Amino acid sequence: MGLFSSTNLNSLDALFVDQIQDIYDAEMRLTKALPKMAEAASATQLKNAFQQHLEETKQQVHRLEQVFELIGEKPKTKPCEAMKGLITEGEEVMDATGDDAVRDAALIAAAQRVEHYEMAAYGSARTFALRLAHLDATELLQQSLDEEGAADHKLTQIAESAINPRAATA
Ligand code: FE
Ligand code: FE
Ligand code: ZN
Ligand code: FE
């Protein structure tokens, strides 16, 4: 039982809508957080990666609006408590003082937590959409899932090739 209200999960359709509302909220929060992450990053390569993922995130918001439309629902958010917490952790890094490369490594660690959370969310939602035979929605959710995976992979590459070696000499 939730603190303020409980969700009625009486069908897979209802669960699917609930999940999409959660991801929609999470993505909206990220469109506000990613510019701050880009601002906080020191390495140009990392700044650019956050900027690029901001543009992808705006597309992901648009895809979710298309999913709502495909299932005959109005776009609606349900507070994503997990994303609130992950963004709070990112803000702790933004407020941190210290070495630029170490701070960048910490920004990447925070951002990869976000990407993995999103991958889990899109993976479940995509699988529910497929089971419900919402094939166009399945395709849209798979596209965003693939983008989150690519963003995560890119952050790993930046960390391993550039940021972590510099951070290790701080
Ligand atoms: Fe996203
Ligand atoms: Fe959530
Ligand atoms: Zn998300
Ligand atoms: Fe993402």
Short mmCIF file of C-alpha atoms and ligand atoms in Angstrom, two decimals:
data_model
loop_
_atom_site.label_atom_id
_atom_site.label_comp_id
_atom_site.label_asym_id
_atom_site.label_seq_id
_atom_site.Cartn_x
_atom_site.Cartn_y
_atom_site.Cartn_z
CA MET A 1 0.00 0.00 0.00
CA GLY A 2 1.40 3.37 -1.05
CA LEU A 3 1.57 6.33 1.27
CA PHE A 4 -0.90 8.58 -0.58
CA SER A 5 -2.84 6.36 -2.95
CA SER A 6 -2.87 2.79 -4.17
CA THR A 7 -2.81 1.76 -7.81
CA ASN A 8 -5.47 -0.62 -9.07
CA LEU A 9 -3.70 -3.32 -11.08
CA ASN A 10 -6.59 -5.46 -12.24
CA SER A 11 -5.36 -6.14 -15.78
CA LEU A 12 -2.14 -6.21 -17.80
CA ASP A 13 -3.57 -3.23 -19.70
CA ALA A 14 -3.83 -1.28 -16.44
CA LEU A 15 -0.29 -2.25 -15.49
CA PHE A 16 1.00 -1.19 -18.92
CA VAL A 17 -0.61 2.27 -18.59
CA ASP A 18 0.81 2.59 -15.06
CA GLN A 19 4.30 1.73 -16.31
CA ILE A 20 4.13 4.16 -19.22
CA GLN A 21 3.00 6.96 -16.87
CA ASP A 22 5.99 6.20 -14.64
CA ILE A 23 8.48 6.28 -17.52
CA TYR A 24 6.87 9.44 -18.90
CA ASP A 25 7.47 11.17 -15.56
CA ALA A 26 11.04 9.86 -15.41
CA GLU A 27 11.86 11.12 -18.91
CA MET A 28 10.32 14.54 -18.21
CA ARG A 29 12.54 14.86 -15.14
CA LEU A 30 15.57 13.92 -17.24
CA THR A 31 14.89 16.65 -19.80
CA LYS A 32 15.47 19.05 -16.88
CA ALA A 33 18.38 17.18 -15.28
CA LEU A 34 20.51 16.48 -18.38
CA PRO A 35 21.27 20.15 -19.18
CA LYS A 36 22.58 20.49 -15.61
CA MET A 37 24.67 17.33 -16.02
CA ALA A 38 26.15 18.78 -19.25
CA GLU A 39 26.84 22.06 -17.45
CA ALA A 40 28.55 20.25 -14.57
CA ALA A 41 30.77 18.08 -16.78
CA SER A 42 34.35 19.28 -17.32
CA ALA A 43 35.45 17.13 -20.28
CA THR A 44 34.04 18.34 -23.61
CA GLN A 45 33.45 14.75 -24.73
CA LEU A 46 31.26 14.14 -21.67
CA LYS A 47 29.41 17.46 -22.05
CA ASN A 48 28.64 16.51 -25.65
CA ALA A 49 27.44 13.04 -24.64
CA PHE A 50 24.98 14.55 -22.14
CA GLN A 51 23.80 17.10 -24.73
CA GLN A 52 23.28 14.37 -27.31
CA HIS A 53 21.36 12.24 -24.84
CA LEU A 54 19.21 15.27 -23.96
CA GLU A 55 18.12 15.44 -27.61
CA GLU A 56 17.40 11.69 -27.59
CA THR A 57 15.48 12.06 -24.34
CA LYS A 58 13.21 14.69 -25.93
CA GLN A 59 12.50 12.16 -28.70
CA GLN A 60 11.78 9.51 -26.06
CA VAL A 61 9.23 11.83 -24.44
CA HIS A 62 7.63 12.23 -27.87
CA ARG A 63 7.59 8.45 -28.40
CA LEU A 64 5.82 7.96 -25.08
CA GLU A 65 3.20 10.51 -26.16
CA GLN A 66 2.74 8.43 -29.31
CA VAL A 67 2.35 5.30 -27.17
CA PHE A 68 -0.36 7.00 -25.08
CA GLU A 69 -2.14 7.95 -28.28
CA LEU A 70 -1.86 4.42 -29.71
CA ILE A 71 -3.57 2.95 -26.64
CA GLY A 72 -6.21 5.69 -26.46
CA GLU A 73 -4.92 7.31 -23.27
CA LYS A 74 -4.11 10.94 -22.54
CA PRO A 75 -0.42 11.53 -21.67
CA LYS A 76 -0.23 11.56 -17.89
CA THR A 77 2.64 11.33 -15.41
CA LYS A 78 2.83 9.29 -12.24
CA PRO A 79 5.70 10.41 -9.96
CA CYS A 80 8.71 8.14 -10.56
CA GLU A 81 10.17 7.90 -7.05
CA ALA A 82 13.20 5.99 -8.31
CA MET A 83 14.14 8.65 -10.87
CA LYS A 84 13.69 11.38 -8.26
CA GLY A 85 16.25 9.55 -6.12
CA LEU A 86 18.67 8.90 -8.98
CA ILE A 87 18.54 12.58 -9.95
CA THR A 88 19.12 13.59 -6.32
CA GLU A 89 22.28 11.48 -6.39
CA GLY A 90 23.33 13.24 -9.60
CA GLU A 91 22.78 16.59 -7.90
CA GLU A 92 25.04 15.50 -5.04
CA VAL A 93 27.81 15.04 -7.60
CA MET A 94 27.07 18.40 -9.26
CA ASP A 95 27.42 20.08 -5.85
CA ALA A 96 30.63 18.21 -5.01
CA THR A 97 33.99 19.96 -4.99
CA GLY A 98 37.31 18.31 -5.89
CA ASP A 99 39.18 17.12 -8.97
CA ASP A 100 37.52 17.70 -12.37
CA ALA A 101 38.23 14.21 -13.73
CA VAL A 102 37.10 12.51 -10.53
CA ARG A 103 33.92 14.60 -10.58
CA ASP A 104 33.37 13.61 -14.23
CA ALA A 105 33.85 9.94 -13.30
CA ALA A 106 31.23 10.40 -10.57
CA LEU A 107 28.82 12.08 -13.05
CA ILE A 108 29.21 9.07 -15.35
CA ALA A 109 28.56 6.64 -12.49
CA ALA A 110 25.37 8.56 -11.61
CA ALA A 111 24.27 8.77 -15.26
CA GLN A 112 24.82 5.05 -15.84
CA ARG A 113 22.56 4.28 -12.87
CA VAL A 114 19.88 6.30 -14.68
CA GLU A 115 20.43 4.49 -17.99
CA HIS A 116 20.21 1.06 -16.37
CA TYR A 117 17.01 2.03 -14.59
CA GLU A 118 15.54 3.21 -17.88
CA MET A 119 16.63 0.03 -19.64
CA ALA A 120 14.80 -2.04 -17.01
CA ALA A 121 11.69 0.13 -17.32
CA TYR A 122 11.60 0.09 -21.13
CA GLY A 123 12.38 -3.64 -21.22
CA SER A 124 9.37 -4.48 -19.05
CA ALA A 125 7.09 -2.01 -20.84
CA ARG A 126 8.14 -3.31 -24.27
CA THR A 127 7.43 -6.89 -23.17
CA PHE A 128 3.98 -5.95 -21.81
CA ALA A 129 3.18 -4.09 -25.06
CA LEU A 130 4.13 -7.16 -27.08
CA ARG A 131 2.00 -9.47 -24.90
CA LEU A 132 -0.93 -7.06 -25.35
CA ALA A 133 -0.34 -7.06 -29.13
CA HIS A 134 0.30 -3.31 -29.18
CA LEU A 135 2.84 -3.80 -31.95
CA ASP A 136 3.43 -0.14 -32.85
CA ALA A 137 3.93 0.67 -29.16
CA THR A 138 6.31 -2.29 -28.86
CA GLU A 139 8.39 -0.87 -31.70
CA LEU A 140 8.52 2.64 -30.18
CA LEU A 141 9.51 1.31 -26.75
CA GLN A 142 12.17 -0.91 -28.32
CA GLN A 143 13.66 2.11 -30.09
CA SER A 144 13.99 3.98 -26.79
CA LEU A 145 15.36 0.86 -25.07
CA ASP A 146 18.04 0.61 -27.76
CA GLU A 147 18.89 4.31 -27.33
CA GLU A 148 19.31 3.91 -23.57
CA GLY A 149 21.59 0.93 -24.17
CA ALA A 150 23.68 2.91 -26.65
CA ALA A 151 23.90 5.87 -24.25
CA ASP A 152 25.07 3.56 -21.47
CA HIS A 153 27.67 1.97 -23.75
CA LYS A 154 28.95 5.39 -24.84
CA LEU A 155 29.39 6.47 -21.21
CA THR A 156 31.39 3.30 -20.53
CA GLN A 157 33.65 4.09 -23.48
CA ILE A 158 34.21 7.69 -22.36
CA ALA A 159 34.95 6.55 -18.80
CA GLU A 160 37.37 3.82 -19.77
CA SER A 161 39.20 5.66 -22.55
CA ALA A 162 39.45 9.18 -21.15
CA ILE A 163 37.97 10.01 -17.76
CA ASN A 164 39.05 7.16 -15.49
CA PRO A 165 42.74 7.29 -16.57
CA ARG A 166 42.79 11.03 -15.75
CA ALA A 167 40.87 10.51 -12.51
CA ALA A 168 43.42 7.89 -11.44
CA THR A 169 46.22 10.48 -11.52
CA ALA A 170 44.34 13.00 -9.32
FE FE B 1 15.42 8.12 -21.50
FE FE B 2 9.81 4.53 -11.82
ZN ZN B 3 13.23 6.48 -17.72
FE FE B 4 18.57 7.71 -20.98
#
